[in-house]
Amino acid sequence: MKIVVIGAVAAGTSAAAKARRNDESAEIKIFDIDYNISYSGCGLPYYIGEQIEDRGEIVPRDAGFFKKKYNIDIFIRHEVLKINIKDKVLIVRNLDTSKVFNESYDKLIIATGAKPVVPNIKGADLENIFYLRNVQQADKIKQYILVNNPKKAVIVGTGFIGLEMAENLKDLGIEVTLIEKLSQVTPGLDTDMAAYVEKYLKDKGINIILKDSVIELNKGDRTTEVVLQSGKKINGDFVIMAIGVKPNVELAKEAGIEIGVTGAIKVNKNMQTNYEDIYSCGDCTEGFSLITGKPLFRPLGSTANKMGRIAGDSLTGGKLQFRGVLGTAILKVFDMAVAQTGLSEKEAISESFDVVVCHNIKLDKPTYYNGKEMIIKGIADKKTGKLLGAQIVGYGGVDKRIDVFVTAITYGANVEDLFHLDLAYAPPFSTAKDPVMYTGMILDNAINRDKKLITPREVPKIIEKEKDVTVIDARVEKQYEEAHIEDAINIPHECIRESCNKLDKEKTIITYCNKGVTGNAVQNILINNGFKKVYNISGGYNNYKIQKKE
């Protein structure tokens, strides 16, 4: 059997390696248009920022490695021009010699990846406008910085690449301006969680322009003028365009291979296309949501490796199948970690779930062991009690917690199950009641014990709707006097029991504290004393003041 793979980064090489493990007799060839294979695209910003000094660390393997270890022939700088499905032949061009030749196959794997979105605007192709997707582009950015010693950079887009580049350029002493067309940074997060990231970026000295987009790029003598939709003009020595990627499917599309609703190549669970002997994997390929079962395009190296392994296994008679993804992602920006998995609140609502959310502000480990706060947003379905998603912003242990949530959602956990997890505990690593367990407790209270939670943005809506609402600040007097919600009355936790007789049990009451725990305690006391409708503000005043600008 002759297996040919188009593309030699994460998915393509994983597919070829798995196929070889399953079948020692197969002839396996890979064609790739690039100079480098099997490189770490996710490490490129850190290579530019000199956190990774040795280029070889992000390009650890070459064609010789795969030939020696797997007996796989890899041809770099070879572009596949056409797929002739009827005759099972590829038309290939050697980019160094311009020679065009035919290559037959028995099984074909398409792993052509994704490519940066290039806006259709004037100046998008200027020499100091960069798009970071491969090692060559990283080399160009690095060389430009070395030669020109730039002082200012403009980054368009606040996704993974945009924020990682912002950190690395800032650490090189370059002033950074971020431009985002949406009303928030980190488009994948819900707005309330993105607010924490935005505040942190500003504290780090990053300039941020939201709700604006680039319409023109003009080259001056030394700088590029970035013209925005609003009329603003920003000058930068160079520009990083990081407005997203799109699946590289033109070759497949021209061959008649079916494209899915997301714009990526449609496959079944075996990574098989609409043609029996053609498979697709990686960033050019459509996945599906583990929660909704609907098509999903999430181009990540982890998913690409998984898809590649499944494709290589399937075409050699294996039984591996793709089970879907949650869209799990994690980002480091300076000292902050930002993570998410499953559905966002916005997505859950659009899927018609009866959504309950909580904002859990807890230390990652005890104060005496230098614990730092993390903010966990949990999203659940009130009807079933199922956990639907989680988002975390913090400084330590974020990866550990998001992976616990991933596992819980993958295996269909209810929110109450989180409390019963036997998680590892010792002061250097966690608190006795881990933040994951606390998130489950909060959501369980809200769903199964009628301890109503409201988000900061819901507070004014309830006040307007109910007309006659009492807002109780359950913090100590000093904290109340420093800042509080407008028209709130101060009844500290220790005084609430003696104050119950002075409050109207028929009125709607909203309680809050700093982070939500004491507000919940006061809510419990009121409910146990016969109050009919009592809400607690999720995340307390700390969360409320972050969201006030909305």
PDB file of N, CA and C in Angstrom, residues 180-274:
ATOM      1  N   GLU A 180      -8.521  45.872  18.356  1.00  0.00           N
ATOM      2  CA  GLU A 180      -9.505  44.790  18.309  1.00  0.00           C
ATOM      3  C   GLU A 180     -10.842  45.349  17.836  1.00  0.00           C
ATOM      4  N   LYS A 181     -11.440  44.704  16.835  1.00  0.00           N
ATOM      5  CA  LYS A 181     -12.709  45.204  16.296  1.00  0.00           C
ATOM      6  C   LYS A 181     -13.894  44.929  17.215  1.00  0.00           C
ATOM      7  N   LEU A 182     -13.766  43.951  18.099  1.00  0.00           N
ATOM      8  CA  LEU A 182     -14.836  43.654  19.045  1.00  0.00           C
ATOM      9  C   LEU A 182     -14.770  44.608  20.236  1.00  0.00           C
ATOM     10  N   SER A 183     -15.741  44.492  21.129  1.00  0.00           N
ATOM     11  CA  SER A 183     -15.781  45.374  22.301  1.00  0.00           C
ATOM     12  C   SER A 183     -14.978  44.811  23.463  1.00  0.00           C
ATOM     13  N   GLN A 184     -14.233  43.735  23.233  1.00  0.00           N
ATOM     14  CA  GLN A 184     -13.445  43.096  24.285  1.00  0.00           C
ATOM     15  C   GLN A 184     -12.197  42.485  23.687  1.00  0.00           C
ATOM     16  N   VAL A 185     -11.206  42.229  24.548  1.00  0.00           N
ATOM     17  CA  VAL A 185     -10.051  41.435  24.138  1.00  0.00           C
ATOM     18  C   VAL A 185     -10.417  39.958  24.273  1.00  0.00           C
ATOM     19  N   THR A 186      -9.518  39.077  23.867  1.00  0.00           N
ATOM     20  CA  THR A 186      -9.723  37.622  23.949  1.00  0.00           C
ATOM     21  C   THR A 186     -11.127  37.220  23.478  1.00  0.00           C
ATOM     22  N   PRO A 187     -11.368  37.246  22.175  1.00  0.00           N
ATOM     23  CA  PRO A 187     -12.709  36.994  21.632  1.00  0.00           C
ATOM     24  C   PRO A 187     -13.368  35.700  22.079  1.00  0.00           C
ATOM     25  N   GLY A 188     -12.583  34.672  22.417  1.00  0.00           N
ATOM     26  CA  GLY A 188     -13.179  33.401  22.822  1.00  0.00           C
ATOM     27  C   GLY A 188     -13.822  33.417  24.193  1.00  0.00           C
ATOM     28  N   LEU A 189     -13.418  34.356  25.043  1.00  0.00           N
ATOM     29  CA  LEU A 189     -13.971  34.436  26.399  1.00  0.00           C
ATOM     30  C   LEU A 189     -15.290  35.201  26.411  1.00  0.00           C
ATOM     31  N   ASP A 190     -16.063  34.976  27.457  1.00  0.00           N
ATOM     32  CA  ASP A 190     -17.217  35.845  27.697  1.00  0.00           C
ATOM     33  C   ASP A 190     -16.712  37.220  28.105  1.00  0.00           C
ATOM     34  N   THR A 191     -17.526  38.228  27.857  1.00  0.00           N
ATOM     35  CA  THR A 191     -17.126  39.612  28.107  1.00  0.00           C
ATOM     36  C   THR A 191     -16.719  39.856  29.556  1.00  0.00           C
ATOM     37  N   ASP A 192     -17.447  39.237  30.495  1.00  0.00           N
ATOM     38  CA  ASP A 192     -17.145  39.491  31.910  1.00  0.00           C
ATOM     39  C   ASP A 192     -15.777  38.950  32.313  1.00  0.00           C
ATOM     40  N   MET A 193     -15.320  37.875  31.679  1.00  0.00           N
ATOM     41  CA  MET A 193     -13.993  37.347  31.983  1.00  0.00           C
ATOM     42  C   MET A 193     -12.915  38.100  31.211  1.00  0.00           C
ATOM     43  N   ALA A 194     -13.245  38.530  30.004  1.00  0.00           N
ATOM     44  CA  ALA A 194     -12.299  39.317  29.206  1.00  0.00           C
ATOM     45  C   ALA A 194     -11.946  40.630  29.900  1.00  0.00           C
ATOM     46  N   ALA A 195     -12.859  41.141  30.720  1.00  0.00           N
ATOM     47  CA  ALA A 195     -12.612  42.399  31.440  1.00  0.00           C
ATOM     48  C   ALA A 195     -11.396  42.293  32.350  1.00  0.00           C
ATOM     49  N   TYR A 196     -11.186  41.118  32.945  1.00  0.00           N
ATOM     50  CA  TYR A 196     -10.023  40.914  33.809  1.00  0.00           C
ATOM     51  C   TYR A 196      -8.734  40.942  32.995  1.00  0.00           C
ATOM     52  N   VAL A 197      -8.775  40.345  31.815  1.00  0.00           N
ATOM     53  CA  VAL A 197      -7.593  40.314  30.949  1.00  0.00           C
ATOM     54  C   VAL A 197      -7.262  41.727  30.469  1.00  0.00           C
ATOM     55  N   GLU A 198      -8.283  42.466  30.090  1.00  0.00           N
ATOM     56  CA  GLU A 198      -8.074  43.832  29.611  1.00  0.00           C
ATOM     57  C   GLU A 198      -7.433  44.704  30.686  1.00  0.00           C
ATOM     58  N   LYS A 199      -7.940  44.624  31.909  1.00  0.00           N
ATOM     59  CA  LYS A 199      -7.382  45.421  33.003  1.00  0.00           C
ATOM     60  C   LYS A 199      -5.910  45.057  33.234  1.00  0.00           C
ATOM     61  N   TYR A 200      -5.608  43.771  33.188  1.00  0.00           N
ATOM     62  CA  TYR A 200      -4.235  43.317  33.418  1.00  0.00           C
ATOM     63  C   TYR A 200      -3.303  43.823  32.321  1.00  0.00           C
ATOM     64  N   LEU A 201      -3.742  43.752  31.073  1.00  0.00           N
ATOM     65  CA  LEU A 201      -2.927  44.235  29.958  1.00  0.00           C
ATOM     66  C   LEU A 201      -2.620  45.722  30.107  1.00  0.00           C
ATOM     67  N   LYS A 202      -3.626  46.496  30.496  1.00  0.00           N
ATOM     68  CA  LYS A 202      -3.422  47.931  30.692  1.00  0.00           C
ATOM     69  C   LYS A 202      -2.450  48.183  31.845  1.00  0.00           C
ATOM     70  N   ASP A 203      -2.574  47.393  32.906  1.00  0.00           N
ATOM     71  CA  ASP A 203      -1.646  47.523  34.036  1.00  0.00           C
ATOM     72  C   ASP A 203      -0.209  47.226  33.611  1.00  0.00           C
ATOM     73  N   LYS A 204      -0.066  46.401  32.582  1.00  0.00           N
ATOM     74  CA  LYS A 204       1.259  46.050  32.069  1.00  0.00           C
ATOM     75  C   LYS A 204       1.762  47.055  31.030  1.00  0.00           C
ATOM     76  N   GLY A 205       0.996  48.091  30.797  1.00  0.00           N
ATOM     77  CA  GLY A 205       1.437  49.136  29.885  1.00  0.00           C
ATOM     78  C   GLY A 205       1.114  48.915  28.421  1.00  0.00           C
ATOM     79  N   ILE A 206       0.194  48.008  28.136  1.00  0.00           N
ATOM     80  CA  ILE A 206      -0.228  47.765  26.753  1.00  0.00           C
ATOM     81  C   ILE A 206      -1.351  48.736  26.394  1.00  0.00           C
ATOM     82  N   ASN A 207      -1.207  49.431  25.276  1.00  0.00           N
ATOM     83  CA  ASN A 207      -2.273  50.310  24.787  1.00  0.00           C
ATOM     84  C   ASN A 207      -3.335  49.469  24.087  1.00  0.00           C
ATOM     85  N   ILE A 208      -4.584  49.739  24.369  1.00  0.00           N
ATOM     86  CA  ILE A 208      -5.673  48.932  23.803  1.00  0.00           C
ATOM     87  C   ILE A 208      -6.712  49.832  23.148  1.00  0.00           C
ATOM     88  N   ILE A 209      -7.051  49.506  21.916  1.00  0.00           N
ATOM     89  CA  ILE A 209      -8.127  50.190  21.194  1.00  0.00           C
ATOM     90  C   ILE A 209      -9.161  49.139  20.816  1.00  0.00           C
ATOM     91  N   LEU A 210     -10.372  49.270  21.341  1.00  0.00           N
ATOM     92  CA  LEU A 210     -11.453  48.325  21.087  1.00  0.00           C
ATOM     93  C   LEU A 210     -12.502  48.933  20.157  1.00  0.00           C
ATOM     94  N   LYS A 211     -13.341  48.079  19.619  1.00  0.00           N
ATOM     95  CA  LYS A 211     -14.447  48.482  18.736  1.00  0.00           C
ATOM     96  C   LYS A 211     -13.958  49.336  17.565  1.00  0.00           C
ATOM     97  N   ASP A 212     -12.832  48.934  16.996  1.00  0.00           N
ATOM     98  CA  ASP A 212     -12.267  49.660  15.855  1.00  0.00           C
ATOM     99  C   ASP A 212     -11.506  48.665  14.980  1.00  0.00           C
ATOM    100  N   SER A 213     -11.417  48.960  13.704  1.00  0.00           N
ATOM    101  CA  SER A 213     -10.737  48.050  12.785  1.00  0.00           C
ATOM    102  C   SER A 213      -9.885  48.825  11.800  1.00  0.00           C
ATOM    103  N   VAL A 214      -8.889  48.136  11.249  1.00  0.00           N
ATOM    104  CA  VAL A 214      -7.951  48.753  10.312  1.00  0.00           C
ATOM    105  C   VAL A 214      -8.561  48.781   8.916  1.00  0.00           C
ATOM    106  N   ILE A 215      -8.509  49.946   8.266  1.00  0.00           N
ATOM    107  CA  ILE A 215      -9.031  50.058   6.900  1.00  0.00           C
ATOM    108  C   ILE A 215      -7.932  50.388   5.881  1.00  0.00           C
ATOM    109  N   GLU A 216      -6.748  50.789   6.393  1.00  0.00           N
ATOM    110  CA  GLU A 216      -5.684  51.166   5.464  1.00  0.00           C
ATOM    111  C   GLU A 216      -4.349  51.184   6.194  1.00  0.00           C
ATOM    112  N   LEU A 217      -3.294  50.819   5.474  1.00  0.00           N
ATOM    113  CA  LEU A 217      -1.935  50.876   6.009  1.00  0.00           C
ATOM    114  C   LEU A 217      -1.082  51.681   5.046  1.00  0.00           C
ATOM    115  N   ASN A 218      -0.478  52.762   5.551  1.00  0.00           N
ATOM    116  CA  ASN A 218       0.321  53.650   4.697  1.00  0.00           C
ATOM    117  C   ASN A 218       1.766  53.658   5.165  1.00  0.00           C
ATOM    118  N   LYS A 219       2.683  53.425   4.240  1.00  0.00           N
ATOM    119  CA  LYS A 219       4.111  53.395   4.570  1.00  0.00           C
ATOM    120  C   LYS A 219       4.709  54.787   4.507  1.00  0.00           C
ATOM    121  N   GLY A 220       5.328  55.200   5.614  1.00  0.00           N
ATOM    122  CA  GLY A 220       6.046  56.473   5.653  1.00  0.00           C
ATOM    123  C   GLY A 220       7.539  56.232   5.522  1.00  0.00           C
ATOM    124  N   ASP A 221       8.324  57.239   5.885  1.00  0.00           N
ATOM    125  CA  ASP A 221       9.778  57.099   5.791  1.00  0.00           C
ATOM    126  C   ASP A 221      10.303  56.032   6.756  1.00  0.00           C
ATOM    127  N   ARG A 222       9.812  56.072   7.981  1.00  0.00           N
ATOM    128  CA  ARG A 222      10.302  55.127   8.991  1.00  0.00           C
ATOM    129  C   ARG A 222       9.183  54.292   9.608  1.00  0.00           C
ATOM    130  N   THR A 223       7.983  54.801   9.592  1.00  0.00           N
ATOM    131  CA  THR A 223       6.893  54.103  10.269  1.00  0.00           C
ATOM    132  C   THR A 223       5.750  53.824   9.297  1.00  0.00           C
ATOM    133  N   THR A 224       4.843  52.989   9.770  1.00  0.00           N
ATOM    134  CA  THR A 224       3.617  52.718   9.023  1.00  0.00           C
ATOM    135  C   THR A 224       2.453  53.372   9.747  1.00  0.00           C
ATOM    136  N   GLU A 225       1.640  54.088   8.970  1.00  0.00           N
ATOM    137  CA  GLU A 225       0.446  54.719   9.534  1.00  0.00           C
ATOM    138  C   GLU A 225      -0.712  53.738   9.422  1.00  0.00           C
ATOM    139  N   VAL A 226      -1.293  53.398  10.567  1.00  0.00           N
ATOM    140  CA  VAL A 226      -2.427  52.480  10.621  1.00  0.00           C
ATOM    141  C   VAL A 226      -3.695  53.319  10.728  1.00  0.00           C
ATOM    142  N   VAL A 227      -4.505  53.288   9.672  1.00  0.00           N
ATOM    143  CA  VAL A 227      -5.730  54.090   9.627  1.00  0.00           C
ATOM    144  C   VAL A 227      -6.900  53.224  10.075  1.00  0.00           C
ATOM    145  N   LEU A 228      -7.662  53.707  11.060  1.00  0.00           N
ATOM    146  CA  LEU A 228      -8.762  52.937  11.626  1.00  0.00           C
ATOM    147  C   LEU A 228     -10.110  53.426  11.104  1.00  0.00           C
ATOM    148  N   GLN A 229     -11.099  52.569  11.238  1.00  0.00           N
ATOM    149  CA  GLN A 229     -12.462  52.879  10.801  1.00  0.00           C
ATOM    150  C   GLN A 229     -12.983  54.143  11.457  1.00  0.00           C
ATOM    151  N   SER A 230     -12.592  54.362  12.701  1.00  0.00           N
ATOM    152  CA  SER A 230     -13.063  55.530  13.459  1.00  0.00           C
ATOM    153  C   SER A 230     -12.440  56.835  12.981  1.00  0.00           C
ATOM    154  N   GLY A 231     -11.394  56.738  12.162  1.00  0.00           N
ATOM    155  CA  GLY A 231     -10.658  57.921  11.731  1.00  0.00           C
ATOM    156  C   GLY A 231      -9.348  58.110  12.468  1.00  0.00           C
ATOM    157  N   LYS A 232      -9.157  57.357  13.545  1.00  0.00           N
ATOM    158  CA  LYS A 232      -7.890  57.432  14.276  1.00  0.00           C
ATOM    159  C   LYS A 232      -6.741  56.952  13.399  1.00  0.00           C
ATOM    160  N   LYS A 233      -5.558  57.499  13.651  1.00  0.00           N
ATOM    161  CA  LYS A 233      -4.359  57.087  12.944  1.00  0.00           C
ATOM    162  C   LYS A 233      -3.272  56.765  13.963  1.00  0.00           C
ATOM    163  N   ILE A 234      -2.760  55.545  13.904  1.00  0.00           N
ATOM    164  CA  ILE A 234      -1.751  55.079  14.842  1.00  0.00           C
ATOM    165  C   ILE A 234      -0.467  54.809  14.065  1.00  0.00           C
ATOM    166  N   ASN A 235       0.638  55.291  14.564  1.00  0.00           N
ATOM    167  CA  ASN A 235       1.924  55.047  13.908  1.00  0.00           C
ATOM    168  C   ASN A 235       2.683  53.943  14.628  1.00  0.00           C
ATOM    169  N   GLY A 236       3.251  53.042  13.830  1.00  0.00           N
ATOM    170  CA  GLY A 236       4.075  51.970  14.382  1.00  0.00           C
ATOM    171  C   GLY A 236       5.226  51.668  13.455  1.00  0.00           C
ATOM    172  N   ASP A 237       6.333  51.202  14.023  1.00  0.00           N
ATOM    173  CA  ASP A 237       7.476  50.836  13.192  1.00  0.00           C
ATOM    174  C   ASP A 237       7.198  49.567  12.390  1.00  0.00           C
ATOM    175  N   PHE A 238       6.332  48.728  12.935  1.00  0.00           N
ATOM    176  CA  PHE A 238       5.886  47.549  12.195  1.00  0.00           C
ATOM    177  C   PHE A 238       4.543  47.087  12.744  1.00  0.00           C
ATOM    178  N   VAL A 239       3.884  46.220  11.994  1.00  0.00           N
ATOM    179  CA  VAL A 239       2.530  45.772  12.336  1.00  0.00           C
ATOM    180  C   VAL A 239       2.474  44.253  12.282  1.00  0.00           C
ATOM    181  N   ILE A 240       1.880  43.654  13.311  1.00  0.00           N
ATOM    182  CA  ILE A 240       1.589  42.215  13.315  1.00  0.00           C
ATOM    183  C   ILE A 240       0.089  42.057  13.079  1.00  0.00           C
ATOM    184  N   MET A 241      -0.274  41.415  11.982  1.00  0.00           N
ATOM    185  CA  MET A 241      -1.683  41.131  11.715  1.00  0.00           C
ATOM    186  C   MET A 241      -2.012  39.758  12.292  1.00  0.00           C
ATOM    187  N   ALA A 242      -2.842  39.741  13.319  1.00  0.00           N
ATOM    188  CA  ALA A 242      -3.189  38.490  13.999  1.00  0.00           C
ATOM    189  C   ALA A 242      -4.706  38.402  14.139  1.00  0.00           C
ATOM    190  N   ILE A 243      -5.383  38.491  12.993  1.00  0.00           N
ATOM    191  CA  ILE A 243      -6.850  38.548  13.009  1.00  0.00           C
ATOM    192  C   ILE A 243      -7.492  37.188  12.770  1.00  0.00           C
ATOM    193  N   GLY A 244      -6.687  36.149  12.889  1.00  0.00           N
ATOM    194  CA  GLY A 244      -7.238  34.806  12.781  1.00  0.00           C
ATOM    195  C   GLY A 244      -6.672  34.018  11.617  1.00  0.00           C
ATOM    196  N   VAL A 245      -7.111  32.765  11.535  1.00  0.00           N
ATOM    197  CA  VAL A 245      -6.691  31.889  10.445  1.00  0.00           C
ATOM    198  C   VAL A 245      -7.923  31.268   9.801  1.00  0.00           C
ATOM    199  N   LYS A 246      -7.742  30.772   8.610  1.00  0.00           N
ATOM    200  CA  LYS A 246      -8.816  30.045   7.937  1.00  0.00           C
ATOM    201  C   LYS A 246      -8.250  28.753   7.360  1.00  0.00           C
ATOM    202  N   PRO A 247      -9.073  27.710   7.273  1.00  0.00           N
ATOM    203  CA  PRO A 247      -8.573  26.419   6.797  1.00  0.00           C
ATOM    204  C   PRO A 247      -8.098  26.501   5.352  1.00  0.00           C
ATOM    205  N   ASN A 248      -6.971  25.863   5.074  1.00  0.00           N
ATOM    206  CA  ASN A 248      -6.380  25.863   3.734  1.00  0.00           C
ATOM    207  C   ASN A 248      -6.991  24.705   2.934  1.00  0.00           C
ATOM    208  N   VAL A 249      -8.097  24.970   2.268  1.00  0.00           N
ATOM    209  CA  VAL A 249      -8.880  23.893   1.645  1.00  0.00           C
ATOM    210  C   VAL A 249      -9.006  24.018   0.130  1.00  0.00           C
ATOM    211  N   GLU A 250      -8.321  24.973  -0.476  1.00  0.00           N
ATOM    212  CA  GLU A 250      -8.504  25.205  -1.912  1.00  0.00           C
ATOM    213  C   GLU A 250      -8.192  23.952  -2.734  1.00  0.00           C
ATOM    214  N   LEU A 251      -7.109  23.267  -2.412  1.00  0.00           N
ATOM    215  CA  LEU A 251      -6.718  22.062  -3.140  1.00  0.00           C
ATOM    216  C   LEU A 251      -7.798  20.991  -3.056  1.00  0.00           C
ATOM    217  N   ALA A 252      -8.299  20.778  -1.835  1.00  0.00           N
ATOM    218  CA  ALA A 252      -9.353  19.775  -1.634  1.00  0.00           C
ATOM    219  C   ALA A 252     -10.645  20.170  -2.338  1.00  0.00           C
ATOM    220  N   LYS A 253     -10.979  21.426  -2.232  1.00  0.00           N
ATOM    221  CA  LYS A 253     -12.222  21.924  -2.835  1.00  0.00           C
ATOM    222  C   LYS A 253     -12.210  21.748  -4.354  1.00  0.00           C
ATOM    223  N   GLU A 254     -11.090  22.074  -4.981  1.00  0.00           N
ATOM    224  CA  GLU A 254     -10.966  21.938  -6.437  1.00  0.00           C
ATOM    225  C   GLU A 254     -11.079  20.481  -6.880  1.00  0.00           C
ATOM    226  N   ALA A 255     -10.699  19.571  -5.990  1.00  0.00           N
ATOM    227  CA  ALA A 255     -10.762  18.145  -6.323  1.00  0.00           C
ATOM    228  C   ALA A 255     -12.161  17.564  -6.133  1.00  0.00           C
ATOM    229  N   GLY A 256     -13.068  18.342  -5.548  1.00  0.00           N
ATOM    230  CA  GLY A 256     -14.426  17.856  -5.315  1.00  0.00           C
ATOM    231  C   GLY A 256     -14.640  17.247  -3.950  1.00  0.00           C
ATOM    232  N   ILE A 257     -13.688  17.432  -3.054  1.00  0.00           N
ATOM    233  CA  ILE A 257     -13.837  16.936  -1.683  1.00  0.00           C
ATOM    234  C   ILE A 257     -14.783  17.860  -0.928  1.00  0.00           C
ATOM    235  N   GLU A 258     -15.685  17.276  -0.170  1.00  0.00           N
ATOM    236  CA  GLU A 258     -16.746  18.046   0.483  1.00  0.00           C
ATOM    237  C   GLU A 258     -16.191  18.948   1.587  1.00  0.00           C
ATOM    238  N   ILE A 259     -16.654  20.187   1.573  1.00  0.00           N
ATOM    239  CA  ILE A 259     -16.285  21.164   2.594  1.00  0.00           C
ATOM    240  C   ILE A 259     -17.457  21.330   3.554  1.00  0.00           C
ATOM    241  N   GLY A 260     -17.170  21.362   4.844  1.00  0.00           N
ATOM    242  CA  GLY A 260     -18.224  21.460   5.847  1.00  0.00           C
ATOM    243  C   GLY A 260     -18.725  22.882   6.054  1.00  0.00           C
ATOM    244  N   VAL A 261     -19.694  23.036   6.949  1.00  0.00           N
ATOM    245  CA  VAL A 261     -20.327  24.332   7.188  1.00  0.00           C
ATOM    246  C   VAL A 261     -19.366  25.341   7.815  1.00  0.00           C
ATOM    247  N   THR A 262     -18.309  24.873   8.443  1.00  0.00           N
ATOM    248  CA  THR A 262     -17.336  25.782   9.055  1.00  0.00           C
ATOM    249  C   THR A 262     -16.307  26.292   8.050  1.00  0.00           C
ATOM    250  N   GLY A 263     -16.331  25.749   6.850  1.00  0.00           N
ATOM    251  CA  GLY A 263     -15.347  26.124   5.842  1.00  0.00           C
ATOM    252  C   GLY A 263     -14.145  25.195   5.800  1.00  0.00           C
ATOM    253  N   ALA A 264     -14.100  24.219   6.707  1.00  0.00           N
ATOM    254  CA  ALA A 264     -13.023  23.231   6.729  1.00  0.00           C
ATOM    255  C   ALA A 264     -13.512  21.940   6.069  1.00  0.00           C
ATOM    256  N   ILE A 265     -12.586  21.021   5.826  1.00  0.00           N
ATOM    257  CA  ILE A 265     -12.922  19.766   5.141  1.00  0.00           C
ATOM    258  C   ILE A 265     -13.789  18.886   6.039  1.00  0.00           C
ATOM    259  N   LYS A 266     -14.885  18.419   5.492  1.00  0.00           N
ATOM    260  CA  LYS A 266     -15.818  17.591   6.248  1.00  0.00           C
ATOM    261  C   LYS A 266     -15.316  16.149   6.300  1.00  0.00           C
ATOM    262  N   VAL A 267     -15.313  15.569   7.489  1.00  0.00           N
ATOM    263  CA  VAL A 267     -14.876  14.186   7.662  1.00  0.00           C
ATOM    264  C   VAL A 267     -15.832  13.446   8.587  1.00  0.00           C
ATOM    265  N   ASN A 268     -15.735  12.097   8.575  1.00  0.00           N
ATOM    266  CA  ASN A 268     -16.465  11.314   9.565  1.00  0.00           C
ATOM    267  C   ASN A 268     -15.566  11.062  10.771  1.00  0.00           C
ATOM    268  N   LYS A 269     -15.984  10.221  11.669  1.00  0.00           N
ATOM    269  CA  LYS A 269     -15.213   9.999  12.890  1.00  0.00           C
ATOM    270  C   LYS A 269     -13.891   9.278  12.647  1.00  0.00           C
ATOM    271  N   ASN A 270     -13.753   8.685  11.466  1.00  0.00           N
ATOM    272  CA  ASN A 270     -12.487   8.038  11.090  1.00  0.00           C
ATOM    273  C   ASN A 270     -11.562   8.994  10.362  1.00  0.00           C
ATOM    274  N   MET A 271     -11.954  10.264  10.280  1.00  0.00           N
ATOM    275  CA  MET A 271     -11.219  11.305   9.555  1.00  0.00           C
ATOM    276  C   MET A 271     -11.261  11.069   8.040  1.00  0.00           C
ATOM    277  N   GLN A 272     -12.280  10.368   7.607  1.00  0.00           N
ATOM    278  CA  GLN A 272     -12.448  10.030   6.203  1.00  0.00           C
ATOM    279  C   GLN A 272     -13.331  11.079   5.531  1.00  0.00           C
ATOM    280  N   THR A 273     -12.933  11.517   4.337  1.00  0.00           N
ATOM    281  CA  THR A 273     -13.728  12.490   3.580  1.00  0.00           C
ATOM    282  C   THR A 273     -14.850  11.761   2.842  1.00  0.00           C
ATOM    283  N   ASN A 274     -15.495  12.460   1.934  1.00  0.00           N
ATOM    284  CA  ASN A 274     -16.549  11.827   1.134  1.00  0.00           C
ATOM    285  C   ASN A 274     -15.988  10.862   0.093  1.00  0.00           C
TER     286      ASN A 274
END
